[in-house]
Coordinates of C-alpha atoms and ligand atoms in Angstrom, one line a residue:
M1 CA -8.9 -29.0 -68.2
K2 CA -10.1 -32.1 -70.4
L3 CA -11.6 -35.3 -68.9
I4 CA -13.4 -37.9 -71.2
D5 CA -16.0 -38.5 -68.7
P6 CA -16.9 -34.9 -68.1
T7 CA -19.0 -36.1 -65.3
L8 CA -16.6 -37.3 -63.3
L9 CA -15.6 -34.0 -62.1
R10 CA -17.8 -32.9 -59.1
S11 CA -18.6 -30.0 -57.0
Q12 CA -19.9 -31.1 -54.1
A13 CA -19.5 -33.1 -50.6
Y14 CA -20.5 -37.3 -51.0
V15 CA -22.9 -38.0 -48.0
N16 CA -24.9 -40.4 -47.6
G17 CA -25.1 -41.5 -50.9
E18 CA -25.9 -37.8 -52.3
W19 CA -23.9 -35.1 -53.4
I20 CA -24.6 -31.8 -51.0
D21 CA -23.8 -28.4 -50.7
A22 CA -22.0 -27.0 -47.9
E23 CA -25.1 -26.0 -45.7
G24 CA -24.2 -22.5 -46.3
G25 CA -23.5 -22.7 -49.7
E26 CA -19.8 -21.8 -48.5
T27 CA -17.0 -23.3 -51.1
F28 CA -13.6 -22.8 -52.1
D29 CA -10.9 -22.7 -55.5
V30 CA -9.1 -25.4 -55.9
V31 CA -6.0 -24.1 -58.0
D32 CA -3.4 -25.4 -60.7
P33 CA -0.2 -24.7 -58.8
G34 CA 1.4 -24.4 -62.1
T35 CA -0.5 -22.1 -64.2
G36 CA -2.7 -20.5 -61.3
E37 CA -5.6 -21.6 -63.0
I38 CA -9.0 -22.6 -60.8
V39 CA -9.7 -26.0 -61.8
G40 CA -12.5 -26.9 -59.7
R41 CA -14.8 -24.7 -56.9
V42 CA -16.1 -27.6 -54.1
A43 CA -18.1 -27.6 -51.1
D44 CA -16.5 -26.6 -47.9
V45 CA -18.0 -28.4 -45.8
G46 CA -17.8 -28.2 -41.4
V47 CA -19.1 -29.5 -38.5
V48 CA -22.7 -29.8 -38.9
E49 CA -22.0 -32.1 -42.5
T50 CA -19.2 -34.2 -40.6
R51 CA -21.7 -35.0 -38.7
R52 CA -24.2 -36.1 -40.7
A53 CA -21.6 -37.9 -42.7
I54 CA -20.6 -39.5 -39.7
E55 CA -24.4 -40.3 -38.7
A56 CA -25.2 -41.7 -42.1
A57 CA -22.0 -44.0 -41.8
D58 CA -23.4 -45.4 -37.9
A59 CA -26.9 -46.0 -39.9
A60 CA -25.4 -47.7 -43.1
L61 CA -22.9 -50.3 -40.4
P62 CA -25.1 -53.1 -39.6
A63 CA -26.5 -54.1 -43.1
W64 CA -22.5 -53.0 -44.5
R65 CA -21.3 -55.5 -42.3
A66 CA -23.1 -58.1 -42.6
L67 CA -23.5 -58.2 -46.1
T68 CA -21.3 -62.0 -47.3
A69 CA -17.3 -60.9 -47.4
K70 CA -18.3 -62.2 -51.3
R71 CA -20.7 -59.7 -51.6
R72 CA -18.3 -57.1 -50.7
S73 CA -15.5 -58.2 -52.8
D74 CA -17.8 -58.5 -55.4
V75 CA -18.7 -54.1 -54.4
L76 CA -14.8 -53.1 -54.4
R77 CA -14.0 -55.7 -57.1
H78 CA -16.5 -53.6 -59.3
W79 CA -15.0 -50.0 -57.7
Y80 CA -11.1 -51.1 -58.9
E81 CA -13.0 -52.2 -62.5
L82 CA -14.3 -48.8 -62.5
L83 CA -11.2 -47.2 -61.3
M84 CA -9.2 -48.9 -64.2
A85 CA -11.1 -47.4 -66.9
N86 CA -11.2 -44.0 -65.7
T87 CA -7.0 -44.1 -64.6
E88 CA -6.6 -41.3 -67.8
D89 CA -9.5 -38.9 -66.3
L90 CA -8.0 -39.4 -62.8
A91 CA -4.1 -38.8 -64.0
Q92 CA -5.1 -35.3 -64.9
L93 CA -7.6 -34.1 -62.1
M94 CA -4.6 -35.1 -59.8
T95 CA -2.0 -33.4 -62.7
H96 CA -4.1 -30.4 -62.5
E97 CA -4.9 -30.2 -58.8
M98 CA -1.9 -30.7 -57.3
G99 CA 1.1 -31.0 -60.1
K100 CA 2.3 -34.7 -60.4
P101 CA 3.5 -35.1 -63.4
I102 CA 1.0 -36.6 -65.6
N103 CA 2.9 -39.9 -66.2
E104 CA 3.3 -40.1 -62.7
A105 CA 0.2 -39.5 -62.4
R106 CA -1.3 -42.2 -64.3
G107 CA 1.0 -44.9 -62.6
E108 CA -0.7 -43.3 -59.3
A109 CA -4.1 -43.7 -60.5
A110 CA -3.4 -47.5 -61.3
F111 CA -1.5 -47.8 -58.2
G112 CA -4.6 -46.4 -56.3
A113 CA -6.7 -48.5 -57.8
S114 CA -4.4 -51.7 -57.3
F115 CA -5.6 -51.3 -53.3
V116 CA -8.5 -51.3 -54.7
E117 CA -8.1 -54.9 -56.1
W118 CA -6.1 -56.0 -53.5
F119 CA -8.8 -55.9 -50.8
S120 CA -11.3 -57.3 -52.6
E121 CA -9.6 -60.1 -52.5
E122 CA -8.7 -59.8 -49.3
A123 CA -12.2 -59.5 -47.7
R124 CA -12.5 -63.5 -48.4
R125 CA -9.9 -64.3 -46.6
A126 CA -9.9 -62.3 -42.9
Y127 CA -10.0 -65.3 -40.7
G128 CA -10.8 -66.3 -37.4
E129 CA -8.9 -69.1 -35.4
I130 CA -9.9 -72.0 -33.0
I131 CA -7.8 -72.4 -30.2
P132 CA -7.1 -75.8 -28.2
S133 CA -8.3 -75.9 -25.5
H134 CA -7.0 -76.1 -21.5
D135 CA -10.2 -77.0 -20.8
P136 CA -12.1 -80.6 -21.7
S137 CA -14.7 -78.4 -21.2
K138 CA -14.7 -75.7 -23.1
R139 CA -14.2 -74.5 -27.3
M140 CA -11.9 -71.0 -27.2
M141 CA -12.2 -69.9 -30.8
V142 CA -11.2 -65.9 -31.9
F143 CA -13.1 -64.0 -34.5
K144 CA -12.4 -60.9 -36.8
Q145 CA -15.1 -58.9 -36.6
P146 CA -15.2 -54.9 -38.4
I147 CA -14.0 -52.1 -35.7
G148 CA -17.0 -49.6 -37.3
V149 CA -17.4 -46.4 -38.6
V150 CA -14.0 -45.7 -39.4
A151 CA -12.5 -41.6 -40.3
A152 CA -9.7 -41.1 -42.7
I153 CA -8.1 -38.4 -42.6
T154 CA -5.0 -38.0 -46.1
P155 CA -2.2 -36.0 -47.8
W156 CA -2.2 -34.7 -51.7
N157 CA 0.9 -36.1 -52.2
F158 CA -1.3 -39.3 -53.3
P159 CA -4.4 -37.9 -53.8
L160 CA -5.9 -41.3 -54.8
A161 CA -4.0 -43.6 -53.3
M162 CA -3.5 -42.7 -49.8
I163 CA -7.8 -42.6 -49.7
T164 CA -8.1 -46.1 -51.7
R165 CA -5.1 -47.7 -49.0
K166 CA -7.9 -47.2 -46.5
V167 CA -11.2 -47.3 -47.9
A168 CA -10.9 -51.0 -49.2
P169 CA -9.8 -52.5 -46.8
A170 CA -12.5 -50.6 -44.3
L171 CA -14.9 -51.9 -46.5
A172 CA -13.5 -55.3 -47.2
A173 CA -13.1 -56.0 -43.6
G174 CA -17.5 -54.7 -43.3
C175 CA -15.9 -50.9 -41.9
T176 CA -17.6 -47.7 -43.3
T177 CA -16.3 -44.5 -43.5
V178 CA -15.8 -40.8 -43.6
V179 CA -13.2 -39.8 -45.6
K180 CA -11.3 -35.6 -44.9
P181 CA -9.7 -35.1 -48.3
P182 CA -7.0 -32.8 -48.2
E183 CA -7.6 -29.4 -49.2
D184 CA -4.8 -28.7 -52.2
A185 CA -6.3 -32.3 -53.8
P186 CA -10.3 -32.9 -52.9
L187 CA -11.0 -33.3 -57.2
T188 CA -9.8 -36.9 -57.7
A189 CA -10.9 -38.1 -54.4
L190 CA -14.4 -36.4 -55.0
A191 CA -13.5 -38.6 -58.1
A192 CA -13.3 -42.1 -56.6
A193 CA -16.1 -41.3 -54.6
E194 CA -18.7 -41.2 -58.0
L195 CA -16.6 -43.9 -59.2
A196 CA -17.0 -46.3 -55.9
S197 CA -21.0 -44.7 -55.9
R198 CA -21.2 -45.9 -59.7
A199 CA -19.7 -49.7 -58.6
G200 CA -22.9 -50.0 -56.1
V201 CA -21.1 -48.9 -52.4
P202 CA -23.9 -48.4 -50.5
A203 CA -25.2 -44.8 -49.7
G204 CA -23.3 -44.2 -46.5
V205 CA -21.0 -46.7 -46.3
F206 CA -18.4 -44.1 -47.5
N207 CA -18.4 -40.4 -47.1
L208 CA -16.3 -37.8 -48.7
L209 CA -16.2 -34.3 -46.7
P210 CA -14.3 -31.7 -48.6
T211 CA -13.0 -28.6 -46.6
S212 CA -10.3 -25.9 -46.7
E213 CA -10.5 -25.7 -42.8
P214 CA -9.6 -29.1 -41.2
A215 CA -9.3 -28.5 -37.5
P216 CA -12.7 -28.0 -37.2
V217 CA -14.2 -31.2 -39.3
G218 CA -11.1 -32.7 -37.8
E219 CA -12.1 -32.1 -34.1
E220 CA -15.8 -33.8 -35.2
L221 CA -13.7 -36.9 -36.3
T222 CA -11.8 -37.6 -33.2
T223 CA -14.3 -36.4 -30.7
N224 CA -16.8 -38.4 -31.7
P225 CA -17.5 -41.0 -30.0
I226 CA -19.9 -43.3 -32.6
V227 CA -16.0 -43.1 -34.7
R228 CA -14.3 -45.8 -33.7
K229 CA -10.8 -45.7 -35.3
L230 CA -8.9 -42.3 -36.8
S231 CA -6.6 -43.6 -39.9
F232 CA -4.3 -40.8 -40.5
T233 CA -2.0 -39.8 -43.0
G234 CA 0.4 -37.0 -43.1
S235 CA 2.9 -35.0 -40.9
T236 CA 3.8 -36.1 -37.6
A237 CA 2.7 -32.6 -36.0
T238 CA -1.1 -33.1 -37.1
G239 CA -0.6 -37.1 -36.7
K240 CA 0.4 -35.8 -32.7
L241 CA -2.4 -33.6 -32.2
L242 CA -4.9 -36.2 -33.8
M243 CA -4.3 -39.0 -31.5
A244 CA -4.4 -37.1 -28.4
K245 CA -7.3 -35.8 -29.4
A246 CA -8.9 -39.3 -30.3
A247 CA -8.0 -40.4 -27.1
G248 CA -10.5 -39.1 -25.3
T249 CA -12.8 -41.8 -26.9
V250 CA -9.6 -44.4 -27.2
K251 CA -9.9 -44.6 -31.0
N252 CA -8.3 -47.0 -32.5
V253 CA -5.9 -45.1 -34.4
S254 CA -3.4 -45.9 -37.7
M255 CA -0.9 -43.4 -38.7
E256 CA 1.4 -42.9 -41.0
L257 CA 3.5 -39.6 -40.9
G258 CA 6.5 -37.9 -41.7
G259 CA 9.7 -39.3 -42.4
N260 CA 13.4 -38.7 -43.1
A261 CA 14.5 -41.1 -45.2
P262 CA 18.2 -42.0 -45.8
F263 CA 20.1 -42.8 -48.1
L264 CA 23.8 -44.8 -48.1
V265 CA 26.1 -46.0 -50.3
F266 CA 28.4 -48.0 -49.3
D267 CA 31.8 -48.8 -51.3
D268 CA 30.8 -52.2 -52.7
A269 CA 27.9 -50.6 -54.0
D270 CA 27.3 -50.5 -58.1
L271 CA 27.4 -47.5 -58.4
D272 CA 25.7 -46.5 -61.5
A273 CA 22.5 -48.8 -60.0
A274 CA 23.2 -46.6 -56.8
V275 CA 22.9 -43.4 -59.1
A276 CA 19.8 -44.8 -60.4
G277 CA 18.3 -45.7 -56.9
A278 CA 18.5 -42.1 -55.6
I279 CA 17.0 -40.8 -58.8
A280 CA 14.2 -43.1 -58.7
S281 CA 14.0 -42.4 -54.9
K282 CA 13.9 -39.0 -54.4
Y283 CA 12.7 -37.0 -57.1
R284 CA 9.8 -38.9 -57.7
N285 CA 6.9 -36.6 -57.0
N286 CA 9.2 -34.2 -57.0
G287 CA 10.8 -34.6 -53.7
Q288 CA 6.9 -34.8 -52.0
T289 CA 6.8 -38.1 -50.4
C290 CA 7.1 -39.3 -46.8
I291 CA 9.8 -41.9 -48.1
C292 CA 11.5 -39.6 -50.6
A293 CA 15.7 -40.0 -49.3
N294 CA 16.1 -37.4 -47.2
R295 CA 20.0 -37.0 -46.5
L296 CA 22.1 -39.7 -49.5
Y297 CA 25.0 -40.7 -47.0
V298 CA 28.4 -42.0 -49.5
Q299 CA 31.4 -43.5 -48.5
D300 CA 34.5 -41.5 -48.0
S301 CA 36.5 -43.3 -51.2
I302 CA 33.2 -42.7 -53.7
Y303 CA 32.2 -39.8 -52.2
D304 CA 33.7 -38.2 -55.9
E305 CA 33.1 -40.3 -58.1
F306 CA 29.1 -40.9 -57.0
S307 CA 28.7 -36.6 -56.7
K308 CA 29.9 -36.5 -60.2
K309 CA 27.9 -39.1 -61.5
F310 CA 24.9 -38.5 -59.5
A311 CA 24.2 -34.4 -60.4
E312 CA 24.9 -36.0 -64.3
A313 CA 22.1 -38.0 -63.9
V314 CA 20.1 -35.0 -62.2
A315 CA 21.2 -32.5 -65.2
G316 CA 18.5 -35.3 -67.2
L317 CA 15.7 -34.6 -65.3
R318 CA 13.1 -32.1 -66.6
V319 CA 11.4 -29.7 -64.8
G320 CA 8.2 -28.8 -66.9
P321 CA 4.7 -28.1 -66.3
A322 CA 3.3 -31.1 -65.2
I323 CA 0.8 -32.1 -68.0
D324 CA 3.4 -32.1 -70.7
E325 CA 4.4 -35.7 -71.3
S326 CA 8.5 -35.3 -71.3
T327 CA 7.6 -33.2 -67.7
T328 CA 9.9 -35.3 -64.7
V329 CA 9.3 -32.9 -61.9
G330 CA 6.2 -30.3 -61.8
P331 CA 5.3 -27.1 -59.7
L332 CA 5.8 -27.6 -56.4
V333 CA 2.5 -28.2 -54.7
N334 CA 1.7 -24.5 -53.0
D335 CA 3.7 -21.3 -52.2
K336 CA 4.4 -22.4 -48.4
A337 CA 6.2 -26.0 -49.8
L338 CA 8.1 -23.3 -51.8
Q339 CA 9.3 -21.2 -49.3
K340 CA 9.9 -24.5 -47.0
V341 CA 12.3 -26.0 -49.6
E342 CA 14.4 -22.5 -50.7
S343 CA 14.9 -21.7 -46.8
L344 CA 16.3 -24.9 -46.1
V345 CA 18.8 -24.5 -49.3
D346 CA 19.4 -20.9 -48.1
D347 CA 19.9 -22.0 -44.6
A348 CA 22.4 -24.7 -46.2
L349 CA 24.0 -22.5 -48.1
S350 CA 24.3 -20.1 -45.7
K351 CA 26.1 -22.6 -43.4
G352 CA 28.6 -23.8 -46.3
A353 CA 27.2 -25.8 -47.9
N354 CA 27.5 -26.2 -51.7
A355 CA 25.1 -26.4 -54.9
L356 CA 26.6 -28.7 -57.2
T357 CA 23.4 -28.0 -59.4
G358 CA 20.8 -25.9 -58.8
G359 CA 20.1 -24.0 -55.6
K360 CA 17.3 -21.9 -56.2
R361 CA 13.7 -20.8 -57.6
H362 CA 13.1 -22.1 -61.2
A363 CA 13.0 -19.5 -64.5
L364 CA 9.7 -20.8 -64.9
G365 CA 7.9 -19.1 -61.9
R366 CA 5.2 -20.0 -59.8
T367 CA 5.7 -22.7 -57.8
Y368 CA 8.3 -24.6 -59.5
Y369 CA 12.3 -24.5 -58.0
E370 CA 15.3 -26.3 -59.8
V371 CA 16.7 -29.7 -59.0
T372 CA 19.1 -29.5 -56.8
V373 CA 22.4 -30.9 -55.5
L374 CA 24.1 -30.4 -52.6
T375 CA 27.2 -31.4 -50.8
D376 CA 28.8 -30.3 -47.7
V377 CA 26.4 -30.8 -46.0
T378 CA 26.7 -30.9 -41.9
P379 CA 24.1 -31.7 -39.2
E380 CA 23.5 -28.7 -37.7
M381 CA 22.2 -27.1 -41.0
R382 CA 17.9 -28.0 -40.9
I383 CA 17.9 -29.6 -43.8
S384 CA 19.0 -32.7 -41.9
A385 CA 16.3 -32.8 -39.3
E386 CA 13.7 -31.8 -41.5
E387 CA 11.5 -33.5 -44.7
I388 CA 12.6 -31.4 -47.0
F389 CA 9.1 -32.7 -49.3
G390 CA 11.4 -30.8 -52.6
P391 CA 13.6 -31.9 -55.1
V392 CA 16.6 -31.3 -53.1
A393 CA 19.5 -34.2 -52.5
P394 CA 21.4 -33.5 -49.7
L395 CA 25.2 -35.4 -49.7
Y396 CA 27.0 -36.2 -46.7
R397 CA 30.1 -38.3 -46.2
F398 CA 30.6 -41.2 -43.9
S399 CA 33.7 -43.7 -43.2
T400 CA 32.5 -47.1 -41.4
E401 CA 29.4 -48.9 -41.8
E402 CA 29.0 -48.4 -38.0
E403 CA 28.9 -44.8 -38.6
G404 CA 26.7 -45.1 -41.6
V405 CA 24.4 -47.0 -39.5
A406 CA 24.4 -44.7 -36.6
L407 CA 24.7 -41.3 -38.3
A408 CA 20.7 -43.0 -40.5
N409 CA 19.1 -44.1 -37.5
D410 CA 20.2 -41.0 -36.0
T411 CA 16.6 -39.3 -36.0
P412 CA 13.4 -39.6 -34.3
Y413 CA 12.1 -40.7 -37.9
G414 CA 11.3 -44.1 -39.2
L415 CA 10.0 -44.7 -42.0
A416 CA 11.3 -45.5 -45.8
S417 CA 15.8 -46.0 -45.6
Y418 CA 17.7 -47.3 -48.7
F419 CA 20.6 -48.3 -49.6
F420 CA 23.1 -50.1 -51.9
A421 CA 25.9 -52.9 -50.5
G422 CA 27.4 -55.7 -52.7
D423 CA 28.9 -57.7 -50.0
I424 CA 25.7 -60.5 -48.8
A425 CA 27.1 -60.3 -45.3
R426 CA 26.6 -56.7 -45.0
I427 CA 23.5 -56.8 -46.8
W428 CA 22.2 -58.8 -43.7
R429 CA 23.6 -56.3 -41.0
V430 CA 23.1 -53.2 -42.8
S431 CA 19.1 -54.3 -43.1
E432 CA 19.3 -55.8 -39.5
G433 CA 20.6 -52.4 -38.4
L434 CA 18.2 -49.8 -39.9
E435 CA 15.4 -49.0 -37.3
Y436 CA 12.7 -48.2 -40.3
G437 CA 9.7 -49.4 -40.7
M438 CA 10.4 -50.4 -44.7
V439 CA 14.0 -50.6 -46.0
G440 CA 14.9 -50.5 -49.9
A441 CA 18.4 -52.7 -50.2
N442 CA 19.7 -52.4 -53.8
T443 CA 17.2 -50.2 -55.0
G444 CA 15.3 -47.1 -54.2
L445 CA 11.6 -48.0 -55.0
I446 CA 10.0 -49.7 -52.5
S447 CA 5.7 -49.1 -52.7
A448 CA 3.4 -51.9 -53.2
V449 CA 0.2 -53.2 -52.6
T450 CA 1.3 -56.5 -51.3
S451 CA 3.9 -55.3 -48.4
P452 CA 3.2 -53.6 -45.3
F453 CA 4.2 -49.7 -45.4
G454 CA 4.4 -47.8 -42.4
G455 CA 6.8 -46.3 -39.9
M456 CA 9.1 -46.7 -36.7
K457 CA 9.0 -44.3 -33.3
E458 CA 7.3 -40.9 -35.1
S459 CA 6.9 -42.2 -38.2
G460 CA 4.0 -43.8 -37.3
I461 CA 1.7 -46.6 -35.6
G462 CA 0.4 -49.6 -37.9
R463 CA 0.8 -50.8 -41.0
E464 CA -1.1 -49.7 -45.0
G465 CA -1.3 -52.3 -47.8
S466 CA -0.5 -56.3 -47.7
H467 CA -2.5 -58.4 -45.5
E468 CA -1.9 -56.1 -42.3
G469 CA -3.4 -53.3 -43.7
M470 CA -6.4 -55.2 -43.4
A471 CA -5.9 -56.0 -40.0
E472 CA -5.7 -52.7 -38.7
Y473 CA -9.9 -52.3 -39.8
L474 CA -10.9 -55.5 -37.4
E475 CA -11.2 -56.7 -33.8
T476 CA -10.3 -59.2 -32.5
K477 CA -13.0 -61.1 -30.4
F478 CA -12.5 -64.5 -28.5
V479 CA -15.0 -66.2 -27.8
C480 CA -14.8 -68.6 -24.4
I481 CA -18.1 -71.6 -24.8
G482 CA -18.5 -73.5 -21.6
G483 CA -20.7 -76.7 -20.8
I484 CA -19.4 -78.8 -23.5
Ligands
ADP501 P1 1.0 -32.0 -44.9 O1 -0.1 -30.5 -45.7 O2 2.3 -31.8 -44.8 O3 0.8 -33.1 -45.8 P2 -0.6 -31.9 -43.5 O4 -0.5 -32.7 -41.6 O5 -0.9 -31.0 -42.6 O6 0.6 -32.7 -43.7 O7 -2.2 -33.0 -43.5 C1 -2.2 -33.9 -44.2 C2 -3.5 -34.0 -43.8 O8 -4.3 -33.4 -42.4 C3 -4.5 -32.5 -45.0 O9 -6.0 -33.5 -45.1 C4 -4.6 -31.9 -43.8 O10 -6.2 -30.9 -44.3 C5 -5.2 -32.3 -42.7 N1 -4.9 -31.6 -41.4 C6 -3.7 -30.8 -41.0 N2 -4.5 -30.0 -39.7 C7 -5.3 -30.9 -39.2 C8 -6.3 -30.8 -38.1 N3 -5.5 -29.2 -37.4 N4 -7.1 -31.3 -38.0 C9 -7.5 -32.1 -38.8 N5 -6.8 -32.6 -40.6 C10 -5.6 -31.7 -40.0

């Protein structure tokens, strides 16, 4: 791996402003899923280092939160500029550690940086309020204050953006942070910490703990009473586990969990636009995002035409090494991911689904899987209920609008949903009827720093990005002054 600035390839944990080895010198390898090459060897920390990081964050808190919002904003702005100046290296790191196609990785580097820019601006707008008093001798006001030490646990599918989306608002609010990056993709996170250090983020304000064993580090982060908030992005199963642990000390939690996104195509939709939207939503990041379309419902009268056009568009995707400029679909992140996708497709095929295209491992070997479209999928197949996290699009039929919306809502998840339709009244009705935190109407791409990202039901608690993302790191304090 060639970096423009090779010093961005870090291998240690970042605690209290210093790069440290694990106590016992343990390390773990970071492997490029497309080549099998070891691209990094990283400190493998445990409970001892986690405690040190939490204590460092606690010690750094009074001075950081006492800074003016403008000073914190300036530091974040500088971090943003350094991230933007190094997007190519950040993209190279993530492409090699988790297989994101290089052009998408460049997009994520800029997207990740955009949260730091946005929250550097929001830092100065944490307004409180004055409440008209019910008693002439009293005055009432509401302050917004930082929650305190924040623990963040992030996934591999967006190695930079999932960290900046938490750390930037936390720092903007005046909190300090301890982050556990994913074991599959710690290198981008470490480079981001290096850039934060160069930007002048003070020692202890942002700590980063790479580990190959998330459970003991997670246990400490969720049970240590110093930690006041846990922000997690990952699977619903892990999120539930962490929420239960955090309950012991009643930590504030933000949870961005799994999804099972429906994508509805109505008979009055612009079919070409719907196909383009479905491709964008389904195959981005090789299907490995929690908002990727997981179930494509197509209205009866246009089912055949849509399937044909969709399969043609899918044929235009290029599976290949993530580092190639022309690749649109890279390898899956690891063997476990490959096996999961394979078992979901095999289960569907064995129960009567048909592969319009794809349906098996790709000839490139390793963790490559063919871009796949399945028809005749039914609710009895596991693929209907589970998050696929791979390049597989199952197509279902529906007949009426009511049935389509009911099928879309028939899941414990409620993160993202999409639909394509023409009639404006239908666009309103369906937008209101979908039980999801996010709805894309006539678009397959909905994420933006300006908008609240998050889920209903078992997809999570809280919102990231937008002005709401900052509120997650602020406490409301009511002050009543008497004797006036
Ligand atoms: P996925 O790997 O499917 O994205 P996970 O929920 O397993 O979903 O992983 C998301 C993040 O949660 C990763 O950083 C992972 O290391 C972490 N994680 C997994 N299990 C635990 C655990 N028991 N305690 C703390 N963190 C965990």
